[in-house]
Structure formats: structure tokens, C-alpha cells
Amino acid sequence: MVELADAGALGFDAGRLSRIAPFLAEAYVDNGRLPNAQLLIARDGQPVHYTRLGKMGDDGRELRDDALFRIASMTKPVTSVAFMQLVEQCKVALEEPVTKVFPEFANLHVYAGGGGSIPFAPGAPAHPMRFVDLLTHMSGFTYGLQNRNNIDAVYREHNFDFARDNLDSDGFVDKLAQLPLEFAPGQGWNYSVSTDVLGIAVERISGMRLGDYFEQHIFAPLGMTDTRFGVREGDLERLVDAYAYRPGQSPRMISAGATSKLAKPASFDSGGGGLVGTIADYHRFATMLLNGGELDGARILSPKTVRLMRTNHLPNNADLTEMSSSLFSEANNAGTGFGLGFAMVIDPAKTLIPSSLGEFYWGGAYSTAFFVDPVERITMVFMTQVYPSSTYPIRRQLKTLIYSALTETYV
């Protein structure tokens, strides 16, 4: 059970916070739209609200406080932090071409037609991709799950989105290097496997497997004892079942925690989406970011590096409505920019929900989410397990409920 601080002393109306759990129960959990919901809200790192609702899965066990969730793309901020640690050590620079680490990418071309039963047309050579293009999803790569064009289709054939069991890091890069880019690096924004490539860069620069790097340089220092690629065999009983949305019906269970392949060794650590962890662990990660890269004496990044990461890097301070070609991402586009591993609010009015300028966030494909508000010093972590994350407007609703309970503001 999470120990809560006095909400009133931290600028929240306790009565208004108490509306959150009944809302989640009535709107989502009791009617079966979500199998479970776990929510942790904090200010200055001190928890002011905790909700735990629902079941571990089809076996009917109550959701555990220490339940393990597939956090999917909430892995991306962790990978971005790892890469920026190497930047701080001058082992790599944001503006350097990725060919410094990936000679396989020396001859990338931009899509000019073809695909499917027709070979890809020889497109124009792409100008050099930089590491910053990977961090900002402006690389020209894509995701098979975008399901929009012939490039996406080939990504699905190679199973890039779910490479854990069928590719190793070098094989991932080799296959990716043979495919055209959707656009020239830096010329657009598309949610993509860029962060998987970034994770492989961490491996090649550090000489460590990505999971080992995370454990030594992020998880152990932060006390994130339950987050890793895969699940320890003895911990499978803590892994929730995963579900997929079905219109007009209850979500369908697609992966049972008790028999999950996540207990078996993987050939690939997906920096874009492979971690499993607890709400308590991710709360510690979010608090570190809120604190400018430090938690309980463990310095993960410098404050200036975190500030660089949470600053909009889209050209001319554009938002995603101007730059994005994605049909699927973990961000709403209006009023939203993108930095080095996170989306952030650059125009609160355009988002049409309460928010702070500079608030940054991300989520995962199974509807998990987090945000960090450096103005109001608020963090939120939400866990559940229904794919895809676009199924329900729950992130918007949670933000509305949280900010409606705020009584003392710093602006």
C-alpha cells in the first residue's frame, strides 16, 4: 500500500481527489472496459492519491500493489535518458551522424514508390541521419502498426514492432538499413522504431546489452527493483494479463501473465517498448525527471540535460499538427511539441484541457501513461493493460480530474 502525504498541505482538495477512484470504477473497471486501473499522483515526489481497482486478469485475483505491467512505449523515455548519459560523457553527440555507430545506414534512400509485390523504386539518397533525429522521431523510420503504406507493411513482415523473439540487435539494423525512409531525416515527424535504434546505439557505444546498461546506470541507482526486460520466472504471478479492445464487447485477453513468454530469454531488448515494471518504480523514474535528473542522492542526468530533453525540438517551434504523419502515437497533436524522448505542452490553450506550459509526458500501447509537470511539481503514473492506447480518452479525463483538484498553483 502506498503511504500518502497530506493532500491539503500539498495544495490539493482531498475531496476532489476522492472523485477519481469512483470515476475509474464506474466508467471503466466495473463495466469491464478495463480489467484494472492503478494510479499514483504526487507533488514534489510525495504521493497524494493512490487508486487500485480491478483484477490481475481472467483468474479473478485482486490487483496487487506490486503488480507488473508491460509498459511498452514508456520504455522510450528510459532509453532516451540512457543515451543522454552517454552524450554527457562526450561518447557521442546529438548532431553527429548515426553512421558513427551504424555504418549500415550509410546508403539510406527516401521512398519513391513500390512495395508489396513490386520492388521499392530507387529513391533519392537521404542526407545523413543524426542521433537527434532518432530522439525526436524525425528520422524517416516508421512502425508497422501505423498500417498506412507499403513501407509499414514491410516493417510488419520483418516483425520490427515485436522483435524480441525473432531478431537480435545487429539483425534488426541490417534489415532496417535495406528499406527506404518515409521522408528525409529532419523533414517530418513519424512515430517509429527510432528509439529501438537508439537503444542499439546505447549497446554499441557502451559495450553492454541494453537491459544490463539500464540496470547498472538507471534502475539500481534509482531503486527501481522491479523493472526489466522480461520477467523473472518467480515473478510471473505478479504479471497482469494483457487485453485487446473489441468494439461493443469486453476486451479479449491476448497474453496471460502466468504463462507469458516474457519469462523466457529474449534475443532483443527493445528500447522502444520492451520493459515490464511496477507503478512504484515508474513513479521513482518520473520523480527523478521532476527533480532535474536526481533522486535520493542518485544523479542520473544534469538539470541542463533534462531541460534540453523536455524542450520542443520541432522546427520553428511547430506542434505535431504541422509535422506529424502518424496515425498512431502516444501524443495528442494540438499544442504538443516533441523533445528528446518526450512530448510536451507548448500551447496549453490548444490542448483544450488543463495543463502547464512545458509539461512533458508519454504513454504505452497498453494504455499506460505518465506525465511530469515541472511548473506545478506534479507527477502522475497510470497503469492498466488494454491495447491500443487510443481506445479510451482516459488520459485526458485523468488530467482533467487531477487539475480540477488542485487548489494551490505556482503560476
Tab-separated table of C-alpha atoms in Angstrom:
chain	number	residue	atom	x	y	z
A	1	MET	CA	0.000	0.000	0.000
A	2	VAL	CA	1.296	3.466	-0.885
A	3	GLU	CA	1.834	5.849	2.045
A	4	LEU	CA	0.087	9.131	1.254
A	5	ALA	CA	1.077	12.634	2.296
A	6	ASP	CA	-1.468	15.223	3.425
A	7	ALA	CA	-3.090	16.315	0.148
A	8	GLY	CA	-4.257	19.625	1.603
A	9	ALA	CA	-0.768	20.532	2.769
A	10	LEU	CA	0.463	19.954	-0.775
A	11	GLY	CA	-2.156	22.130	-2.426
A	12	PHE	CA	-4.865	19.614	-3.338
A	13	ASP	CA	-8.505	19.354	-2.339
A	14	ALA	CA	-8.775	15.874	-0.828
A	15	GLY	CA	-12.488	15.719	-1.558
A	16	ARG	CA	-11.935	16.400	-5.231
A	17	LEU	CA	-9.132	13.841	-5.426
A	18	SER	CA	-11.556	11.329	-3.919
A	19	ARG	CA	-13.720	11.636	-7.049
A	20	ILE	CA	-11.072	9.880	-9.145
A	21	ALA	CA	-11.461	6.307	-7.890
A	22	PRO	CA	-15.277	6.233	-8.241
A	23	PHE	CA	-14.951	7.698	-11.722
A	24	LEU	CA	-12.492	4.998	-12.814
A	25	ALA	CA	-14.638	2.293	-11.250
A	26	GLU	CA	-17.894	3.427	-12.821
A	27	ALA	CA	-16.576	4.454	-16.245
A	28	TYR	CA	-14.077	1.679	-16.846
A	29	VAL	CA	-13.451	-1.113	-14.370
A	30	ASP	CA	-16.865	-2.195	-13.049
A	31	ASN	CA	-18.307	-2.458	-16.574
A	32	GLY	CA	-15.317	-4.416	-17.889
A	33	ARG	CA	-13.935	-1.759	-20.251
A	34	LEU	CA	-10.642	-2.061	-18.359
A	35	PRO	CA	-9.578	-5.142	-16.374
A	36	ASN	CA	-7.804	-2.975	-13.815
A	37	ALA	CA	-6.536	0.510	-13.044
A	38	GLN	CA	-3.688	1.714	-10.874
A	39	LEU	CA	-2.976	5.416	-10.426
A	40	LEU	CA	-0.366	7.325	-8.432
A	41	ILE	CA	-0.417	11.134	-8.217
A	42	ALA	CA	2.329	13.038	-6.409
A	43	ARG	CA	3.513	16.585	-5.785
A	44	ASP	CA	7.195	17.235	-5.131
A	45	GLY	CA	7.603	13.466	-5.202
A	46	GLN	CA	5.154	12.943	-2.314
A	47	PRO	CA	2.134	10.750	-3.176
A	48	VAL	CA	-1.198	12.469	-2.580
A	49	HIS	CA	-3.519	9.937	-4.243
A	50	TYR	CA	-3.403	6.225	-4.976
A	51	THR	CA	-6.079	4.125	-6.671
A	52	ARG	CA	-6.005	0.355	-7.168
A	53	LEU	CA	-9.015	-1.258	-8.855
A	54	GLY	CA	-9.870	-4.489	-10.649
A	55	LYS	CA	-8.252	-7.854	-11.202
A	56	MET	CA	-4.905	-9.272	-12.208
A	57	GLY	CA	-6.651	-10.961	-15.100
A	58	ASP	CA	-9.003	-13.756	-16.062
A	59	ASP	CA	-8.187	-15.773	-12.947
A	60	GLY	CA	-10.068	-13.184	-10.854
A	61	ARG	CA	-7.296	-12.361	-8.376
A	62	GLU	CA	-7.407	-8.844	-6.958
A	63	LEU	CA	-4.907	-6.438	-8.492
A	64	ARG	CA	-1.734	-6.393	-6.409
A	65	ASP	CA	0.022	-3.223	-5.269
A	66	ASP	CA	3.223	-4.683	-6.737
A	67	ALA	CA	1.622	-5.865	-9.996
A	68	LEU	CA	3.877	-5.964	-13.050
A	69	PHE	CA	2.708	-4.249	-16.237
A	70	ARG	CA	4.002	-4.259	-19.792
A	71	ILE	CA	4.841	-0.566	-20.059
A	72	ALA	CA	5.539	-0.720	-23.826
A	73	SER	CA	6.460	2.744	-25.137
A	74	MET	CA	7.003	4.125	-21.646
A	75	THR	CA	10.328	2.344	-22.250
A	76	LYS	CA	11.240	5.118	-24.709
A	77	PRO	CA	11.958	7.824	-22.102
A	78	VAL	CA	14.220	5.375	-20.255
A	79	THR	CA	16.187	4.654	-23.436
A	80	SER	CA	16.417	8.367	-24.177
A	81	VAL	CA	17.789	9.023	-20.683
A	82	ALA	CA	20.362	6.262	-21.180
A	83	PHE	CA	21.523	7.771	-24.467
A	84	MET	CA	21.764	11.243	-22.944
A	85	GLN	CA	24.005	9.839	-20.205
A	86	LEU	CA	26.438	8.879	-22.981
A	87	VAL	CA	26.072	12.344	-24.512
A	88	GLU	CA	27.008	13.868	-21.150
A	89	GLN	CA	30.189	11.766	-21.198
A	90	CYS	CA	31.011	13.022	-24.732
A	91	LYS	CA	30.975	9.467	-26.054
A	92	VAL	CA	28.503	10.659	-28.703
A	93	ALA	CA	26.910	13.979	-29.713
A	94	LEU	CA	23.377	14.777	-30.779
A	95	GLU	CA	24.464	16.415	-34.039
A	96	GLU	CA	26.723	13.557	-35.120
A	97	PRO	CA	25.618	11.295	-37.993
A	98	VAL	CA	24.320	7.903	-36.913
A	99	THR	CA	26.857	6.302	-39.244
A	100	LYS	CA	29.391	6.917	-36.466
A	101	VAL	CA	27.775	3.921	-34.764
A	102	PHE	CA	25.748	2.413	-37.631
A	103	PRO	CA	27.803	2.060	-40.832
A	104	GLU	CA	24.847	0.017	-42.118
A	105	PHE	CA	22.930	3.280	-42.591
A	106	ALA	CA	25.452	4.858	-44.991
A	107	ASN	CA	23.245	4.418	-48.073
A	108	LEU	CA	19.699	5.199	-46.969
A	109	HIS	CA	17.197	6.355	-49.595
A	110	VAL	CA	13.834	8.102	-49.429
A	111	TYR	CA	10.738	6.213	-50.549
A	112	ALA	CA	9.815	6.806	-54.203
A	113	GLY	CA	7.258	4.050	-54.843
A	114	GLY	CA	6.895	0.303	-54.947
A	115	GLY	CA	6.469	-2.240	-52.217
A	116	GLY	CA	4.340	-5.322	-51.848
A	117	SER	CA	4.821	-7.491	-54.919
A	118	ILE	CA	6.737	-4.670	-56.642
A	119	PRO	CA	10.325	-3.852	-55.621
A	120	PHE	CA	10.860	-0.490	-53.987
A	121	ALA	CA	11.768	2.152	-56.555
A	122	PRO	CA	15.278	3.598	-56.267
A	123	GLY	CA	14.624	6.797	-54.366
A	124	ALA	CA	16.827	9.816	-53.830
A	125	PRO	CA	19.737	9.332	-51.414
A	126	ALA	CA	18.886	10.636	-47.956
A	127	HIS	CA	21.141	13.209	-46.361
A	128	PRO	CA	22.863	11.916	-43.228
A	129	MET	CA	20.616	10.989	-40.327
A	130	ARG	CA	21.716	12.410	-36.960
A	131	PHE	CA	21.246	10.996	-33.484
A	132	VAL	CA	18.921	13.878	-32.652
A	133	ASP	CA	16.664	12.658	-35.473
A	134	LEU	CA	16.279	9.350	-33.641
A	135	LEU	CA	15.446	11.014	-30.333
A	136	THR	CA	12.830	13.290	-31.919
A	137	HIS	CA	11.232	10.680	-34.242
A	138	MET	CA	12.286	12.778	-37.237
A	139	SER	CA	14.465	10.003	-38.672
A	140	GLY	CA	12.188	8.901	-41.508
A	141	PHE	CA	11.672	5.454	-39.953
A	142	THR	CA	8.151	4.198	-39.231
A	143	TYR	CA	6.222	1.476	-37.372
A	144	GLY	CA	4.421	-1.478	-38.896
A	145	LEU	CA	1.497	-0.709	-36.598
A	146	GLN	CA	0.962	2.581	-38.462
A	147	ASN	CA	-0.626	0.422	-41.173
A	148	ARG	CA	-0.777	3.257	-43.743
A	149	ASN	CA	1.554	2.409	-46.617
A	150	ASN	CA	3.837	-0.141	-48.246
A	151	ILE	CA	6.785	0.677	-46.009
A	152	ASP	CA	4.713	-0.061	-42.919
A	153	ALA	CA	3.703	-3.374	-44.491
A	154	VAL	CA	7.329	-4.481	-44.876
A	155	TYR	CA	8.024	-3.483	-41.272
A	156	ARG	CA	5.228	-5.870	-40.275
A	157	GLU	CA	6.720	-8.631	-42.438
A	158	HIS	CA	10.030	-8.231	-40.617
A	159	ASN	CA	8.174	-8.003	-37.280
A	160	PHE	CA	10.197	-4.940	-36.260
A	161	ASP	CA	7.496	-3.870	-33.815
A	162	PHE	CA	7.827	-7.122	-31.851
A	163	ALA	CA	11.441	-8.162	-32.420
A	164	ARG	CA	12.009	-9.733	-29.008
A	165	ASP	CA	11.957	-13.323	-30.189
A	166	ASN	CA	12.936	-13.165	-33.860
A	167	LEU	CA	15.834	-10.713	-34.271
A	168	ASP	CA	18.965	-9.682	-32.451
A	169	SER	CA	20.254	-6.109	-32.437
A	170	ASP	CA	22.521	-6.482	-35.464
A	171	GLY	CA	19.838	-8.312	-37.445
A	172	PHE	CA	17.367	-5.533	-36.637
A	173	VAL	CA	19.717	-2.888	-38.050
A	174	ASP	CA	20.694	-4.961	-41.089
A	175	LYS	CA	17.081	-5.438	-42.169
A	176	LEU	CA	16.131	-1.841	-41.420
A	177	ALA	CA	19.031	-0.499	-43.486
A	178	GLN	CA	17.683	-2.220	-46.601
A	179	LEU	CA	14.370	-0.336	-46.536
A	180	PRO	CA	13.558	3.181	-47.767
A	181	LEU	CA	12.861	6.027	-45.379
A	182	GLU	CA	9.399	7.561	-45.413
A	183	PHE	CA	10.946	11.044	-45.625
A	184	ALA	CA	14.388	12.628	-45.447
A	185	PRO	CA	15.738	12.905	-41.894
A	186	GLY	CA	14.616	16.093	-40.172
A	187	GLN	CA	11.856	16.783	-42.694
A	188	GLY	CA	8.892	15.304	-40.829
A	189	TRP	CA	7.746	13.550	-37.659
A	190	ASN	CA	6.572	9.956	-37.538
A	191	TYR	CA	6.198	7.685	-34.522
A	192	SER	CA	8.640	4.909	-35.268
A	193	VAL	CA	11.266	2.339	-34.324
A	194	SER	CA	13.728	5.215	-33.880
A	195	THR	CA	14.023	4.541	-30.149
A	196	ASP	CA	14.776	0.867	-30.781
A	197	VAL	CA	17.667	2.021	-32.959
A	198	LEU	CA	18.687	4.442	-30.202
A	199	GLY	CA	18.767	1.539	-27.749
A	200	ILE	CA	21.074	-0.392	-30.068
A	201	ALA	CA	23.286	2.719	-30.204
A	202	VAL	CA	23.488	2.586	-26.392
A	203	GLU	CA	24.566	-1.046	-26.666
A	204	ARG	CA	27.251	-0.382	-29.283
A	205	ILE	CA	28.673	2.689	-27.538
A	206	SER	CA	28.644	1.226	-24.010
A	207	GLY	CA	29.565	-2.339	-24.969
A	208	MET	CA	26.709	-3.584	-22.770
A	209	ARG	CA	23.391	-5.234	-23.543
A	210	LEU	CA	20.648	-2.649	-23.114
A	211	GLY	CA	18.986	-4.329	-20.137
A	212	ASP	CA	22.318	-4.575	-18.340
A	213	TYR	CA	23.045	-0.910	-19.054
A	214	PHE	CA	19.647	0.124	-17.690
A	215	GLU	CA	20.148	-1.931	-14.543
A	216	GLN	CA	23.611	-0.568	-13.776
A	217	HIS	CA	23.142	3.080	-14.718
A	218	ILE	CA	19.434	3.821	-14.119
A	219	PHE	CA	17.456	1.166	-12.268
A	220	ALA	CA	19.873	0.259	-9.468
A	221	PRO	CA	20.768	3.885	-8.657
A	222	LEU	CA	17.068	4.847	-8.578
A	223	GLY	CA	15.957	1.815	-6.583
A	224	MET	CA	13.759	0.563	-9.439
A	225	THR	CA	13.994	-3.045	-8.300
A	226	ASP	CA	11.111	-4.469	-10.351
A	227	THR	CA	11.702	-3.032	-13.837
A	228	ARG	CA	13.472	-5.053	-16.517
A	229	PHE	CA	13.193	-6.549	-19.989
A	230	GLY	CA	11.109	-9.635	-19.375
A	231	VAL	CA	10.017	-11.133	-16.066
A	232	ARG	CA	11.906	-13.220	-13.544
A	233	GLU	CA	10.371	-16.674	-13.620
A	234	GLY	CA	9.371	-16.494	-9.966
A	235	ASP	CA	7.541	-13.210	-10.597
A	236	LEU	CA	5.083	-14.387	-13.243
A	237	GLU	CA	2.268	-14.444	-10.685
A	238	ARG	CA	2.719	-10.661	-10.408
A	239	LEU	CA	2.350	-10.053	-14.163
A	240	VAL	CA	-1.134	-8.926	-15.163
A	241	ASP	CA	-2.914	-10.422	-18.153
A	242	ALA	CA	-2.870	-8.288	-21.310
A	243	TYR	CA	-6.034	-7.489	-23.265
A	244	ALA	CA	-7.099	-6.143	-26.645
A	245	TYR	CA	-10.081	-3.880	-27.258
A	246	ARG	CA	-13.154	-5.274	-29.046
A	247	PRO	CA	-15.863	-2.831	-30.168
A	248	GLY	CA	-19.073	-3.439	-28.266
A	249	GLN	CA	-17.595	-6.229	-26.153
A	250	SER	CA	-15.312	-6.659	-23.185
A	251	PRO	CA	-11.609	-6.648	-24.054
A	252	ARG	CA	-10.200	-10.011	-25.128
A	253	MET	CA	-7.326	-11.499	-23.148
A	254	ILE	CA	-4.341	-11.873	-25.507
A	255	SER	CA	-1.490	-12.781	-23.150
A	256	ALA	CA	-1.860	-14.454	-19.770
A	257	GLY	CA	0.627	-13.313	-17.174
A	258	ALA	CA	1.044	-16.787	-15.681
A	259	THR	CA	2.168	-18.339	-18.981
A	260	SER	CA	3.819	-15.325	-20.592
A	261	LYS	CA	6.825	-15.802	-22.862
A	262	LEU	CA	8.295	-12.774	-21.069
A	263	ALA	CA	9.797	-15.248	-18.599
A	264	LYS	CA	11.929	-16.717	-21.392
A	265	PRO	CA	15.220	-15.158	-22.542
A	266	ALA	CA	14.872	-12.706	-25.409
A	267	SER	CA	17.208	-12.171	-28.362
A	268	PHE	CA	16.495	-8.424	-28.468
A	269	ASP	CA	15.995	-5.748	-25.809
A	270	SER	CA	13.509	-3.312	-27.323
A	271	GLY	CA	14.454	0.200	-26.298
A	272	GLY	CA	11.223	1.322	-27.905
A	273	GLY	CA	8.835	-0.868	-25.963
A	274	GLY	CA	10.159	-3.890	-24.085
A	275	LEU	CA	10.160	-3.077	-20.376
A	276	VAL	CA	7.962	-4.578	-17.680
A	277	GLY	CA	7.642	-2.785	-14.354
A	278	THR	CA	5.587	-1.530	-11.434
A	279	ILE	CA	3.843	1.759	-10.774
A	280	ALA	CA	6.134	2.374	-7.790
A	281	ASP	CA	9.241	2.038	-9.966
A	282	TYR	CA	7.985	4.366	-12.672
A	283	HIS	CA	6.976	6.885	-10.020
A	284	ARG	CA	10.633	6.966	-8.976
A	285	PHE	CA	11.715	7.480	-12.586
A	286	ALA	CA	9.204	10.316	-13.059
A	287	THR	CA	10.277	11.934	-9.784
A	288	MET	CA	13.896	11.849	-10.936
A	289	LEU	CA	12.858	13.747	-14.071
A	290	LEU	CA	10.839	16.227	-11.991
A	291	ASN	CA	13.926	16.847	-9.860
A	292	GLY	CA	16.078	17.614	-12.900
A	293	GLY	CA	17.812	14.247	-13.056
A	294	GLU	CA	18.322	13.332	-9.391
A	295	LEU	CA	16.554	11.241	-6.750
A	296	ASP	CA	17.627	10.448	-3.196
A	297	GLY	CA	21.234	11.384	-3.915
A	298	ALA	CA	21.471	9.431	-7.190
A	299	ARG	CA	22.354	11.786	-10.043
A	300	ILE	CA	21.195	10.245	-13.349
A	301	LEU	CA	21.417	13.353	-15.569
A	302	SER	CA	22.226	17.016	-15.051
A	303	PRO	CA	19.372	19.548	-14.806
A	304	LYS	CA	20.510	21.229	-18.026
A	305	THR	CA	20.376	17.913	-19.886
A	306	VAL	CA	16.845	17.235	-18.637
A	307	ARG	CA	15.837	20.759	-19.664
A	308	LEU	CA	17.234	20.113	-23.156
A	309	MET	CA	15.245	16.878	-23.351
A	310	ARG	CA	11.953	18.496	-22.325
A	311	THR	CA	12.285	21.391	-24.794
A	312	ASN	CA	10.454	21.321	-28.126
A	313	HIS	CA	12.853	20.349	-30.929
A	314	LEU	CA	10.386	20.528	-33.812
A	315	PRO	CA	11.493	23.134	-36.397
A	316	ASN	CA	10.307	26.699	-35.750
A	317	ASN	CA	8.654	25.551	-32.511
A	318	ALA	CA	5.977	23.747	-34.559
A	319	ASP	CA	3.475	21.434	-32.955
A	320	LEU	CA	2.678	17.923	-34.135
A	321	THR	CA	-0.316	19.054	-36.188
A	322	GLU	CA	2.224	20.718	-38.502
A	323	MET	CA	4.838	17.957	-38.546
A	324	SER	CA	3.254	14.567	-37.877
A	325	SER	CA	2.432	11.941	-40.490
A	326	SER	CA	1.493	9.371	-37.841
A	327	LEU	CA	-1.904	7.805	-37.471
A	328	PHE	CA	-0.790	6.363	-34.135
A	329	SER	CA	1.306	7.878	-31.386
A	330	GLU	CA	1.153	8.423	-27.658
A	331	ALA	CA	0.519	12.161	-28.027
A	332	ASN	CA	-2.355	14.448	-28.853
A	333	ASN	CA	-1.164	16.716	-31.647
A	334	ALA	CA	-2.689	20.129	-30.958
A	335	GLY	CA	-0.467	22.325	-28.816
A	336	THR	CA	2.027	19.480	-28.438
A	337	GLY	CA	5.714	19.602	-29.308
A	338	PHE	CA	8.339	16.912	-29.119
A	339	GLY	CA	11.732	16.896	-27.468
A	340	LEU	CA	14.410	14.290	-26.846
A	341	GLY	CA	12.240	11.374	-25.810
A	342	PHE	CA	9.078	13.097	-24.614
A	343	ALA	CA	6.103	15.027	-25.918
A	344	MET	CA	5.466	18.336	-24.192
A	345	VAL	CA	2.806	21.006	-23.974
A	346	ILE	CA	3.885	24.108	-25.907
A	347	ASP	CA	0.457	25.787	-26.087
A	348	PRO	CA	-1.870	24.817	-23.215
A	349	ALA	CA	-4.888	26.534	-24.785
A	350	LYS	CA	-4.686	24.401	-27.926
A	351	THR	CA	-4.766	21.175	-25.929
A	352	LEU	CA	-8.236	22.132	-24.606
A	353	ILE	CA	-7.508	20.532	-21.240
A	354	PRO	CA	-5.901	21.910	-18.072
A	355	SER	CA	-2.134	21.720	-18.362
A	356	SER	CA	1.061	23.682	-17.808
A	357	LEU	CA	3.445	25.113	-20.356
A	358	GLY	CA	6.367	22.706	-20.525
A	359	GLU	CA	4.536	19.720	-19.030
A	360	PHE	CA	6.024	16.565	-20.585
A	361	TYR	CA	4.714	13.058	-20.900
A	362	TRP	CA	4.399	9.794	-22.784
A	363	GLY	CA	2.436	6.550	-22.688
A	364	GLY	CA	2.386	2.927	-23.730
A	365	ALA	CA	0.382	0.890	-26.218
A	366	TYR	CA	-1.469	-0.961	-23.417
A	367	SER	CA	-2.956	2.369	-22.221
A	368	THR	CA	-0.352	3.114	-19.555
A	369	ALA	CA	0.659	6.766	-19.166
A	370	PHE	CA	2.710	9.256	-17.174
A	371	PHE	CA	3.256	12.978	-17.069
A	372	VAL	CA	5.584	15.387	-15.296
A	373	ASP	CA	4.517	18.980	-14.670
A	374	PRO	CA	7.656	20.949	-13.750
A	375	VAL	CA	5.619	24.108	-13.096
A	376	GLU	CA	3.158	22.668	-10.566
A	377	ARG	CA	5.641	19.965	-9.462
A	378	ILE	CA	3.077	17.231	-10.151
A	379	THR	CA	3.709	13.721	-11.471
A	380	MET	CA	1.214	11.053	-12.464
A	381	VAL	CA	1.674	7.395	-13.367
A	382	PHE	CA	-1.264	5.318	-14.620
A	383	MET	CA	-1.220	1.577	-15.230
A	384	THR	CA	-3.685	-0.744	-16.922
A	385	GLN	CA	-3.379	-3.282	-19.754
A	386	VAL	CA	-5.638	-2.817	-22.789
A	387	TYR	CA	-4.339	-2.418	-26.334
A	388	PRO	CA	-4.397	0.014	-28.127
A	389	SER	CA	-3.886	3.163	-26.096
A	390	SER	CA	-6.230	5.118	-28.356
A	391	THR	CA	-9.213	3.030	-27.208
A	392	TYR	CA	-10.495	5.371	-24.475
A	393	PRO	CA	-9.989	9.087	-23.630
A	394	ILE	CA	-8.797	8.124	-20.175
A	395	ARG	CA	-5.569	10.150	-20.204
A	396	ARG	CA	-7.449	13.336	-20.958
A	397	GLN	CA	-10.000	12.527	-18.273
A	398	LEU	CA	-7.351	11.810	-15.654
A	399	LYS	CA	-5.583	15.100	-16.319
A	400	THR	CA	-8.881	16.946	-16.029
A	401	LEU	CA	-9.671	15.267	-12.699
A	402	ILE	CA	-6.175	15.873	-11.306
A	403	TYR	CA	-6.001	19.546	-12.173
A	404	SER	CA	-9.572	20.155	-11.029
A	405	ALA	CA	-8.428	19.001	-7.568
A	406	LEU	CA	-5.515	21.467	-7.445
A	407	THR	CA	-6.134	24.373	-5.050
A	408	GLU	CA	-2.699	25.983	-4.841
A	409	THR	CA	-0.858	26.800	-8.050
A	410	TYR	CA	2.633	28.135	-8.694
A	411	VAL	CA	1.599	30.362	-11.629
